Structures are given as C-alpha cells and as structure tokens.
Amino acid sequence: MATIFWDREGIIHFDWLPEKTTINSEYYVDELKELRQAIKHERRGKLTRGVLLQHDNARPHVSSKTMASIDDLGFECLPHPSYSTELALSDYWLFGETKRPFRGKRFEDFKRLEYEIQQWEKGTPKEFYTTGLEKLPERWKRCIKLKGEFIETFDNQL
C-alpha cells in the first residue's frame, strides 16, 4: 500500500507502507511531517499560503493525535463525509489513471513496480493533476443535486 499526497503540480510525497505494517495515528503523523518537509523543499512558498488537506475519515486520519498534529503543522482539513469515495480526490481521479497502464502486467520485484510508477509520474503532465482538482467542486455540486447518490449514477441522470 502507498501513501500519496499531491497537488495541482503533481505528487509531493509518496511512501510505500512497509510489509506487515498498519497505518495508525503515529505512522500517519510521521507521514504528515514528511509531507510538510516535502512541501517546504518542493513547493516553495506554499506553506506560508496555507496547505489544505483532503483525506477520508479513516481512524488514523481523524484521531485526536492526528488532528492535533495537523493543527501544529499549520495544515487545514477539508471536511470529508464518511463512506464517500466518490468525493475522495485520489480515489476518483488519481488511482484509476495510475493503475491503467499497469493492468495485466506482472513485475519481477517490488523495486521494478516502484520504478514503473515513478516513470508514470514523471511522464504525467501537470494538467492531469490540475484537471482532477478542478473537478472536485463540480463533484460536490453533483452529489448535492443527487442527494448523496454515488457518482457512478451521475452520467445517467444529468
């Protein structure tokens, strides 16, 4: 499993979860600290303008320890309704596109998979990430219009 943080310019921080490791509050807080460092080095000026964080409501993401750390790091959380993968930016935009070129492929080892994903990311234009972010407000509006029904039904009902 991977933890990925991204913005309109691309992936900021990417980390593979070590084998036999569970994401808990401590692990997630460490990832947030690494994210802050990555933003500081790769996105100069963004920390002073503020960081808006969107993640789901998994326990490690909303624990009191995590929320205190988010506040300490100067991040702001975008509210996210429970069980709403159709509104989770990475779920509806990033993961599907990331998986597409690898469907049906087998990799000789983990390092090769990691390399291929890095190559995919390097070849992905910034517009891909910008488009995903720009679609989020429209998805919110559509979800409200459909009274919370899943996005998969949107195309048939609009």
Tab-separated table of N, CA and C in Angstrom:
chain	number	residue	atom	x	y	z
A	1	MET	N	0.846	-1.166	0.000
A	1	MET	CA	0.000	0.000	0.000
A	1	MET	C	0.897	1.236	0.000
A	2	ALA	N	0.399	2.292	-0.600
A	2	ALA	CA	1.162	3.526	-0.699
A	2	ALA	C	0.376	4.689	-0.111
A	3	THR	N	1.111	5.643	0.412
A	3	THR	CA	0.542	6.906	0.845
A	3	THR	C	1.005	7.950	-0.159
A	4	ILE	N	0.053	8.677	-0.724
A	4	ILE	CA	0.380	9.649	-1.763
A	4	ILE	C	-0.290	10.982	-1.434
A	5	PHE	N	0.514	12.034	-1.457
A	5	PHE	CA	-0.005	13.388	-1.314
A	5	PHE	C	0.343	14.128	-2.599
A	6	TRP	N	-0.644	14.828	-3.144
A	6	TRP	CA	-0.414	15.544	-4.400
A	6	TRP	C	-1.190	16.843	-4.436
A	7	ASP	N	-0.777	17.694	-5.354
A	7	ASP	CA	-1.458	18.960	-5.572
A	7	ASP	C	-1.567	19.204	-7.073
A	8	ARG	N	-1.881	20.408	-7.463
A	8	ARG	CA	-2.099	20.696	-8.885
A	8	ARG	C	-0.831	20.603	-9.722
A	9	GLU	N	0.320	20.514	-9.085
A	9	GLU	CA	1.578	20.399	-9.824
A	9	GLU	C	2.061	18.960	-9.950
A	10	GLY	N	1.515	18.065	-9.146
A	10	GLY	CA	1.939	16.672	-9.200
A	10	GLY	C	2.072	16.068	-7.814
A	11	ILE	N	2.737	14.938	-7.758
A	11	ILE	CA	2.921	14.232	-6.490
A	11	ILE	C	3.974	14.964	-5.667
A	12	ILE	N	3.634	15.226	-4.412
A	12	ILE	CA	4.544	15.909	-3.500
A	12	ILE	C	5.288	14.889	-2.648
A	13	HIS	N	4.546	13.919	-2.130
A	13	HIS	CA	5.146	12.917	-1.240
A	13	HIS	C	4.506	11.567	-1.526
A	14	PHE	N	5.349	10.560	-1.652
A	14	PHE	CA	4.913	9.198	-1.973
A	14	PHE	C	5.693	8.262	-1.068
A	15	ASP	N	4.994	7.375	-0.379
A	15	ASP	CA	5.679	6.454	0.526
A	15	ASP	C	4.997	5.096	0.497
A	16	TRP	N	5.795	4.056	0.380
A	16	TRP	CA	5.271	2.693	0.438
A	16	TRP	C	5.173	2.259	1.883
A	17	LEU	N	4.055	1.694	2.247
A	17	LEU	CA	3.861	1.154	3.585
A	17	LEU	C	4.696	-0.109	3.712
A	18	PRO	N	5.595	-0.173	4.695
A	18	PRO	CA	6.402	-1.387	4.858
A	18	PRO	C	5.516	-2.612	5.094
A	19	GLU	N	6.001	-3.759	4.645
A	19	GLU	CA	5.249	-5.002	4.837
A	19	GLU	C	4.932	-5.210	6.309
A	20	LYS	N	3.779	-5.788	6.554
A	20	LYS	CA	3.305	-6.117	7.902
A	20	LYS	C	3.202	-4.886	8.801
A	21	THR	N	2.959	-3.745	8.182
A	21	THR	CA	2.773	-2.502	8.926
A	21	THR	C	1.339	-2.041	8.721
A	22	THR	N	0.762	-1.524	9.765
A	22	THR	CA	-0.588	-0.985	9.703
A	22	THR	C	-0.509	0.530	9.821
A	23	ILE	N	-1.319	1.211	9.055
A	23	ILE	CA	-1.367	2.668	9.209
A	23	ILE	C	-2.136	2.970	10.483
A	24	ASN	N	-1.435	3.581	11.422
A	24	ASN	CA	-2.061	4.032	12.657
A	24	ASN	C	-1.769	5.526	12.796
A	25	SER	N	-2.208	6.114	13.875
A	25	SER	CA	-2.032	7.559	14.046
A	25	SER	C	-0.566	7.964	14.018
A	26	GLU	N	0.281	7.186	14.689
A	26	GLU	CA	1.703	7.519	14.739
A	26	GLU	C	2.310	7.507	13.334
A	27	TYR	N	1.993	6.472	12.579
A	27	TYR	CA	2.510	6.367	11.218
A	27	TYR	C	2.011	7.544	10.374
A	28	TYR	N	0.732	7.843	10.469
A	28	TYR	CA	0.157	8.908	9.651
A	28	TYR	C	0.724	10.276	10.029
A	29	VAL	N	0.908	10.514	11.313
A	29	VAL	CA	1.505	11.779	11.754
A	29	VAL	C	2.919	11.914	11.196
A	30	ASP	N	3.683	10.827	11.206
A	30	ASP	CA	5.027	10.863	10.615
A	30	ASP	C	4.954	11.199	9.125
A	31	GLU	N	3.969	10.633	8.428
A	31	GLU	CA	3.791	10.940	7.002
A	31	GLU	C	3.465	12.419	6.799
A	32	LEU	N	2.640	12.973	7.673
A	32	LEU	CA	2.288	14.391	7.563
A	32	LEU	C	3.509	15.283	7.789
A	33	LYS	N	4.360	14.876	8.719
A	33	LYS	CA	5.597	15.638	8.949
A	33	LYS	C	6.505	15.565	7.724
A	34	GLU	N	6.595	14.386	7.122
A	34	GLU	CA	7.387	14.245	5.895
A	34	GLU	C	6.766	15.069	4.764
A	35	LEU	N	5.447	15.098	4.712
A	35	LEU	CA	4.760	15.918	3.713
A	35	LEU	C	5.137	17.385	3.882
A	36	ARG	N	5.124	17.850	5.110
A	36	ARG	CA	5.471	19.255	5.360
A	36	ARG	C	6.879	19.560	4.860
A	37	GLN	N	7.813	18.660	5.131
A	37	GLN	CA	9.187	18.856	4.655
A	37	GLN	C	9.247	18.848	3.125
A	38	ALA	N	8.503	17.949	2.516
A	38	ALA	CA	8.484	17.879	1.053
A	38	ALA	C	7.908	19.162	0.454
A	39	ILE	N	6.856	19.685	1.059
A	39	ILE	CA	6.270	20.941	0.578
A	39	ILE	C	7.288	22.069	0.722
A	40	LYS	N	7.963	22.097	1.854
A	40	LYS	CA	8.963	23.136	2.111
A	40	LYS	C	10.044	23.142	1.031
A	41	HIS	N	10.473	21.959	0.602
A	41	HIS	CA	11.565	21.859	-0.367
A	41	HIS	C	11.098	21.888	-1.821
A	42	GLU	N	9.925	21.325	-2.096
A	42	GLU	CA	9.480	21.176	-3.486
A	42	GLU	C	8.445	22.201	-3.931
A	43	ARG	N	7.796	22.848	-2.995
A	43	ARG	CA	6.740	23.810	-3.332
A	43	ARG	C	6.963	25.099	-2.544
A	44	ARG	N	8.076	25.706	-2.778
A	44	ARG	CA	8.451	26.917	-2.027
A	44	ARG	C	7.303	27.927	-2.002
A	45	GLY	N	7.043	28.450	-0.791
A	45	GLY	CA	6.015	29.464	-0.617
A	45	GLY	C	4.641	28.925	-0.281
A	46	LYS	N	4.416	27.650	-0.513
A	46	LYS	CA	3.069	27.108	-0.266
A	46	LYS	C	2.752	26.999	1.223
A	47	LEU	N	3.748	26.781	2.049
A	47	LEU	CA	3.472	26.685	3.479
A	47	LEU	C	2.979	28.018	4.026
A	48	THR	N	3.517	29.115	3.517
A	48	THR	CA	3.078	30.423	4.003
A	48	THR	C	1.681	30.769	3.503
A	49	ARG	N	1.300	30.241	2.344
A	49	ARG	CA	-0.049	30.486	1.809
A	49	ARG	C	-1.079	29.554	2.433
A	50	GLY	N	-0.615	28.482	3.058
A	50	GLY	CA	-1.513	27.535	3.699
A	50	GLY	C	-1.685	26.264	2.900
A	51	VAL	N	-1.830	25.167	3.610
A	51	VAL	CA	-1.998	23.850	2.995
A	51	VAL	C	-3.375	23.327	3.363
A	52	LEU	N	-4.147	23.010	2.356
A	52	LEU	CA	-5.476	22.439	2.544
A	52	LEU	C	-5.361	20.945	2.292
A	53	LEU	N	-5.688	20.156	3.280
A	53	LEU	CA	-5.519	18.707	3.234
A	53	LEU	C	-6.878	18.034	3.087
A	54	GLN	N	-6.990	17.149	2.106
A	54	GLN	CA	-8.208	16.356	1.978
A	54	GLN	C	-7.836	14.894	2.159
A	55	HIS	N	-8.454	14.267	3.127
A	55	HIS	CA	-8.294	12.827	3.319
A	55	HIS	C	-9.613	12.278	3.840
A	56	ASP	N	-9.745	10.952	3.792
A	56	ASP	CA	-11.007	10.364	4.241
A	56	ASP	C	-11.062	10.328	5.767
A	57	ASN	N	-12.097	9.716	6.296
A	57	ASN	CA	-12.312	9.698	7.739
A	57	ASN	C	-11.832	8.423	8.412
A	58	ALA	N	-10.830	7.777	7.838
A	58	ALA	CA	-10.257	6.600	8.486
A	58	ALA	C	-9.740	7.011	9.868
A	59	ARG	N	-9.801	6.101	10.813
A	59	ARG	CA	-9.430	6.437	12.191
A	59	ARG	C	-8.064	7.102	12.330
A	60	PRO	N	-7.029	6.597	11.648
A	60	PRO	CA	-5.729	7.273	11.794
A	60	PRO	C	-5.746	8.722	11.302
A	61	HIS	N	-6.644	9.050	10.395
A	61	HIS	CA	-6.719	10.402	9.839
A	61	HIS	C	-7.455	11.372	10.750
A	62	VAL	N	-8.321	10.858	11.604
A	62	VAL	CA	-9.162	11.739	12.422
A	62	VAL	C	-8.940	11.577	13.922
A	63	SER	N	-7.934	10.816	14.303
A	63	SER	CA	-7.666	10.644	15.734
A	63	SER	C	-7.273	11.987	16.346
A	64	SER	N	-7.414	12.095	17.649
A	64	SER	CA	-7.062	13.358	18.310
A	64	SER	C	-5.580	13.670	18.122
A	65	LYS	N	-4.734	12.650	18.135
A	65	LYS	CA	-3.298	12.858	17.919
A	65	LYS	C	-3.045	13.421	16.519
A	66	THR	N	-3.687	12.846	15.526
A	66	THR	CA	-3.513	13.321	14.155
A	66	THR	C	-4.049	14.735	13.996
A	67	MET	N	-5.228	14.994	14.520
A	67	MET	CA	-5.824	16.324	14.368
A	67	MET	C	-4.967	17.389	15.054
A	68	ALA	N	-4.399	17.050	16.215
A	68	ALA	CA	-3.502	17.992	16.899
A	68	ALA	C	-2.257	18.245	16.056
A	69	SER	N	-1.732	17.205	15.443
A	69	SER	CA	-0.544	17.355	14.594
A	69	SER	C	-0.853	18.183	13.353
A	70	ILE	N	-2.018	17.958	12.762
A	70	ILE	CA	-2.423	18.747	11.593
A	70	ILE	C	-2.454	20.227	11.962
A	71	ASP	N	-2.998	20.519	13.122
A	71	ASP	CA	-3.050	21.898	13.599
A	71	ASP	C	-1.639	22.435	13.849
A	72	ASP	N	-0.795	21.639	14.512
A	72	ASP	CA	0.588	22.051	14.797
A	72	ASP	C	1.385	22.302	13.520
A	73	LEU	N	1.122	21.512	12.489
A	73	LEU	CA	1.837	21.656	11.223
A	73	LEU	C	1.327	22.838	10.396
A	74	GLY	N	0.208	23.418	10.833
A	74	GLY	CA	-0.350	24.562	10.116
A	74	GLY	C	-1.195	24.181	8.915
A	75	PHE	N	-1.637	22.930	8.865
A	75	PHE	CA	-2.492	22.477	7.774
A	75	PHE	C	-3.951	22.722	8.149
A	76	GLU	N	-4.779	22.787	7.148
A	76	GLU	CA	-6.223	22.884	7.352
A	76	GLU	C	-6.864	21.692	6.653
A	77	CYS	N	-7.842	21.072	7.308
A	77	CYS	CA	-8.512	19.903	6.725
A	77	CYS	C	-9.807	20.305	6.043
A	78	LEU	N	-9.988	19.759	4.871
A	78	LEU	CA	-11.228	19.905	4.136
A	78	LEU	C	-12.179	18.829	4.659
A	79	PRO	N	-13.373	19.181	5.122
A	79	PRO	CA	-14.294	18.157	5.631
A	79	PRO	C	-14.599	17.107	4.561
A	80	HIS	N	-14.719	15.876	5.004
A	80	HIS	CA	-14.989	14.781	4.070
A	80	HIS	C	-16.066	13.877	4.663
A	81	PRO	N	-17.186	13.698	3.976
A	81	PRO	CA	-18.246	12.838	4.505
A	81	PRO	C	-17.814	11.372	4.550
A	82	SER	N	-18.245	10.680	5.574
A	82	SER	CA	-17.912	9.261	5.724
A	82	SER	C	-18.412	8.452	4.541
A	83	TYR	N	-17.657	7.437	4.206
A	83	TYR	CA	-18.023	6.474	3.154
A	83	TYR	C	-18.327	7.148	1.817
A	84	SER	N	-17.555	8.144	1.475
A	84	SER	CA	-17.804	8.895	0.238
A	84	SER	C	-16.597	8.834	-0.687
A	85	THR	N	-16.292	7.659	-1.183
A	85	THR	CA	-15.142	7.529	-2.076
A	85	THR	C	-15.350	8.304	-3.370
A	86	GLU	N	-16.602	8.549	-3.737
A	86	GLU	CA	-16.853	9.308	-4.964
A	86	GLU	C	-16.450	10.775	-4.819
A	87	LEU	N	-16.169	11.208	-3.593
A	87	LEU	CA	-15.707	12.571	-3.364
A	87	LEU	C	-14.244	12.615	-2.929
A	88	ALA	N	-13.619	11.461	-2.825
A	88	ALA	CA	-12.204	11.396	-2.455
A	88	ALA	C	-11.372	11.574	-3.721
A	89	LEU	N	-10.690	12.672	-3.787
A	89	LEU	CA	-9.962	13.077	-4.981
A	89	LEU	C	-9.037	11.992	-5.520
A	90	SER	N	-8.257	11.380	-4.667
A	90	SER	CA	-7.344	10.335	-5.147
A	90	SER	C	-8.103	9.113	-5.631
A	91	ASP	N	-9.177	8.759	-4.958
A	91	ASP	CA	-9.943	7.579	-5.366
A	91	ASP	C	-10.561	7.763	-6.745
A	92	TYR	N	-11.199	8.902	-6.981
A	92	TYR	CA	-11.897	9.052	-8.262
A	92	TYR	C	-10.988	9.552	-9.378
A	93	TRP	N	-9.854	10.144	-9.059
A	93	TRP	CA	-9.039	10.717	-10.128
A	93	TRP	C	-7.689	10.032	-10.281
A	94	LEU	N	-6.900	10.010	-9.232
A	94	LEU	CA	-5.506	9.567	-9.347
A	94	LEU	C	-5.345	8.060	-9.495
A	95	PHE	N	-5.970	7.280	-8.631
A	95	PHE	CA	-5.691	5.840	-8.598
A	95	PHE	C	-6.087	5.117	-9.877
A	96	GLY	N	-7.230	5.439	-10.421
A	96	GLY	CA	-7.655	4.772	-11.654
A	96	GLY	C	-6.687	5.004	-12.793
A	97	GLU	N	-6.246	6.249	-12.936
A	97	GLU	CA	-5.302	6.578	-14.007
A	97	GLU	C	-3.927	5.974	-13.754
A	98	THR	N	-3.540	5.892	-12.496
A	98	THR	CA	-2.241	5.299	-12.166
A	98	THR	C	-2.244	3.811	-12.479
A	99	LYS	N	-3.344	3.147	-12.213
A	99	LYS	CA	-3.421	1.691	-12.424
A	99	LYS	C	-3.542	1.307	-13.898
A	100	ARG	N	-4.145	2.171	-14.691
A	100	ARG	CA	-4.470	1.846	-16.085
A	100	ARG	C	-3.288	1.283	-16.884
A	101	PRO	N	-2.115	1.921	-16.903
A	101	PRO	CA	-1.028	1.382	-17.740
A	101	PRO	C	-0.430	0.078	-17.212
A	102	PHE	N	-0.785	-0.303	-15.996
A	102	PHE	CA	-0.192	-1.496	-15.391
A	102	PHE	C	-1.129	-2.698	-15.361
A	103	ARG	N	-2.348	-2.522	-15.844
A	103	ARG	CA	-3.308	-3.637	-15.835
A	103	ARG	C	-2.758	-4.818	-16.614
A	104	GLY	N	-2.830	-5.991	-15.990
A	104	GLY	CA	-2.396	-7.220	-16.644
A	104	GLY	C	-0.893	-7.433	-16.636
A	105	LYS	N	-0.131	-6.504	-16.113
A	105	LYS	CA	1.326	-6.645	-16.083
A	105	LYS	C	1.771	-7.264	-14.767
A	106	ARG	N	2.855	-8.014	-14.851
A	106	ARG	CA	3.490	-8.575	-13.655
A	106	ARG	C	4.897	-8.000	-13.574
A	107	PHE	N	5.337	-7.768	-12.375
A	107	PHE	CA	6.661	-7.199	-12.159
A	107	PHE	C	7.523	-8.207	-11.420
A	108	GLU	N	8.792	-8.279	-11.826
A	108	GLU	CA	9.681	-9.288	-11.248
A	108	GLU	C	9.960	-9.046	-9.771
A	109	ASP	N	9.869	-7.801	-9.360
A	109	ASP	CA	10.042	-7.493	-7.939
A	109	ASP	C	9.423	-6.127	-7.638
A	110	PHE	N	9.395	-5.825	-6.372
A	110	PHE	CA	8.777	-4.592	-5.907
A	110	PHE	C	9.515	-3.364	-6.442
A	111	LYS	N	10.829	-3.439	-6.501
A	111	LYS	CA	11.626	-2.309	-6.991
A	111	LYS	C	11.237	-1.932	-8.422
A	112	ARG	N	10.942	-2.943	-9.232
A	112	ARG	CA	10.549	-2.670	-10.620
A	112	ARG	C	9.195	-1.956	-10.663
A	113	LEU	N	8.262	-2.404	-9.841
A	113	LEU	CA	6.958	-1.738	-9.755
A	113	LEU	C	7.142	-0.287	-9.328
A	114	GLU	N	7.934	-0.081	-8.313
A	114	GLU	CA	8.193	1.271	-7.821
A	114	GLU	C	8.795	2.142	-8.932
A	115	TYR	N	9.745	1.600	-9.661
A	115	TYR	CA	10.376	2.322	-10.765
A	115	TYR	C	9.339	2.692	-11.834
A	116	GLU	N	8.500	1.736	-12.206
A	116	GLU	CA	7.494	1.983	-13.249
A	116	GLU	C	6.501	3.067	-12.826
A	117	ILE	N	6.124	3.066	-11.567
A	117	ILE	CA	5.208	4.097	-11.072
A	117	ILE	C	5.892	5.464	-11.096
A	118	GLN	N	7.158	5.495	-10.719
A	118	GLN	CA	7.905	6.759	-10.777
A	118	GLN	C	7.989	7.274	-12.214
A	119	GLN	N	8.194	6.379	-13.160
A	119	GLN	CA	8.255	6.779	-14.567
A	119	GLN	C	6.900	7.301	-15.037
A	120	TRP	N	5.825	6.644	-14.599
A	120	TRP	CA	4.484	7.118	-14.947
A	120	TRP	C	4.295	8.545	-14.426
A	121	GLU	N	4.682	8.762	-13.181
A	121	GLU	CA	4.505	10.078	-12.567
A	121	GLU	C	5.319	11.132	-13.307
A	122	LYS	N	6.543	10.819	-13.670
A	122	LYS	CA	7.394	11.781	-14.388
A	122	LYS	C	6.809	12.138	-15.752
A	123	GLY	N	6.136	11.188	-16.378
A	123	GLY	CA	5.570	11.425	-17.703
A	123	GLY	C	4.174	12.005	-17.693
A	124	THR	N	3.623	12.209	-16.517
A	124	THR	CA	2.261	12.732	-16.408
A	124	THR	C	2.302	14.257	-16.350
A	125	PRO	N	1.636	14.936	-17.266
A	125	PRO	CA	1.682	16.404	-17.281
A	125	PRO	C	0.959	17.013	-16.081
A	126	LYS	N	1.384	18.210	-15.703
A	126	LYS	CA	0.756	18.920	-14.584
A	126	LYS	C	-0.744	19.101	-14.804
A	127	GLU	N	-1.141	19.229	-16.051
A	127	GLU	CA	-2.560	19.444	-16.361
A	127	GLU	C	-3.433	18.300	-15.846
A	128	PHE	N	-2.879	17.103	-15.789
A	128	PHE	CA	-3.622	15.958	-15.257
A	128	PHE	C	-4.055	16.238	-13.819
A	129	TYR	N	-3.125	16.701	-13.004
A	129	TYR	CA	-3.403	16.969	-11.593
A	129	TYR	C	-4.325	18.180	-11.440
A	130	THR	N	-4.076	19.213	-12.233
A	130	THR	CA	-4.913	20.410	-12.190
A	130	THR	C	-6.358	20.065	-12.543
A	131	THR	N	-6.545	19.282	-13.583
A	131	THR	CA	-7.893	18.885	-14.002
A	131	THR	C	-8.608	18.132	-12.887
A	132	GLY	N	-7.916	17.207	-12.231
A	132	GLY	CA	-8.519	16.456	-11.132
A	132	GLY	C	-8.999	17.365	-10.021
A	133	LEU	N	-8.170	18.326	-9.643
A	133	LEU	CA	-8.556	19.263	-8.590
A	133	LEU	C	-9.715	20.152	-9.022
A	134	GLU	N	-9.703	20.566	-10.268
A	134	GLU	CA	-10.774	21.436	-10.753
A	134	GLU	C	-12.117	20.717	-10.828
A	135	LYS	N	-12.105	19.407	-10.918
A	135	LYS	CA	-13.347	18.637	-10.979
A	135	LYS	C	-14.006	18.470	-9.609
A	136	LEU	N	-13.248	18.665	-8.545
A	136	LEU	CA	-13.783	18.420	-7.209
A	136	LEU	C	-15.008	19.275	-6.872
A	137	PRO	N	-14.983	20.602	-7.042
A	137	PRO	CA	-16.196	21.381	-6.729
A	137	PRO	C	-17.420	20.944	-7.538
A	138	GLU	N	-17.209	20.577	-8.797
A	138	GLU	CA	-18.328	20.099	-9.620
A	138	GLU	C	-18.889	18.798	-9.055
A	139	ARG	N	-18.014	17.933	-8.564
A	139	ARG	CA	-18.479	16.677	-7.963
A	139	ARG	C	-19.293	16.954	-6.704
A	140	TRP	N	-18.866	17.929	-5.903
A	140	TRP	CA	-19.634	18.298	-4.717
A	140	TRP	C	-21.036	18.733	-5.126
A	141	LYS	N	-21.108	19.626	-6.118
A	141	LYS	CA	-22.411	20.131	-6.564
A	141	LYS	C	-23.293	19.002	-7.082
A	142	ARG	N	-22.690	18.101	-7.854
A	142	ARG	CA	-23.462	16.990	-8.420
A	142	ARG	C	-23.952	16.052	-7.319
A	143	CYS	N	-23.116	15.832	-6.318
A	143	CYS	CA	-23.504	14.960	-5.206
A	143	CYS	C	-24.674	15.575	-4.431
A	144	ILE	N	-24.620	16.880	-4.219
A	144	ILE	CA	-25.717	17.570	-3.534
A	144	ILE	C	-26.990	17.475	-4.370
A	145	LYS	N	-26.858	17.693	-5.681
A	145	LYS	CA	-28.015	17.623	-6.571
A	145	LYS	C	-28.661	16.240	-6.525
A	146	LEU	N	-27.847	15.195	-6.423
A	146	LEU	CA	-28.361	13.824	-6.389
A	146	LEU	C	-28.624	13.326	-4.968
A	147	LYS	N	-28.544	14.237	-4.002
A	147	LYS	CA	-28.830	13.917	-2.601
A	147	LYS	C	-27.959	12.778	-2.082
A	148	GLY	N	-26.682	12.832	-2.446
A	148	GLY	CA	-25.719	11.882	-1.907
A	148	GLY	C	-25.582	10.577	-2.649
A	149	GLU	N	-26.299	10.403	-3.758
A	149	GLU	CA	-26.160	9.159	-4.523
A	149	GLU	C	-24.753	9.060	-5.092
A	150	PHE	N	-24.337	7.849	-5.391
A	150	PHE	CA	-22.992	7.634	-5.891
A	150	PHE	C	-22.772	8.306	-7.234
A	151	ILE	N	-21.548	8.764	-7.444
A	151	ILE	CA	-21.151	9.440	-8.678
A	151	ILE	C	-21.381	8.559	-9.900
A	152	GLU	N	-21.220	7.252	-9.770
A	152	GLU	CA	-21.383	6.359	-10.916
A	152	GLU	C	-22.733	6.556	-11.598
A	153	THR	N	-23.718	7.055	-10.870
A	153	THR	CA	-25.042	7.276	-11.452
A	153	THR	C	-25.158	8.642	-12.110
A	154	PHE	N	-24.169	9.505	-11.927
A	154	PHE	CA	-24.258	10.874	-12.417
A	154	PHE	C	-24.489	10.965	-13.912
A	155	ASP	N	-23.697	10.279	-14.676
A	155	ASP	CA	-23.776	10.433	-16.124
A	155	ASP	C	-25.147	10.059	-16.669
A	156	ASN	N	-25.818	9.138	-16.008
A	156	ASN	CA	-27.144	8.729	-16.460
A	156	ASN	C	-28.233	9.719	-16.048
A	157	GLN	N	-27.958	10.526	-15.033
A	157	GLN	CA	-29.002	11.379	-14.501
A	157	GLN	C	-28.833	12.851	-14.829
A	158	LEU	N	-27.754	13.224	-15.483
A	158	LEU	CA	-27.557	14.646	-15.781
A	158	LEU	C	-27.831	14.953	-17.227
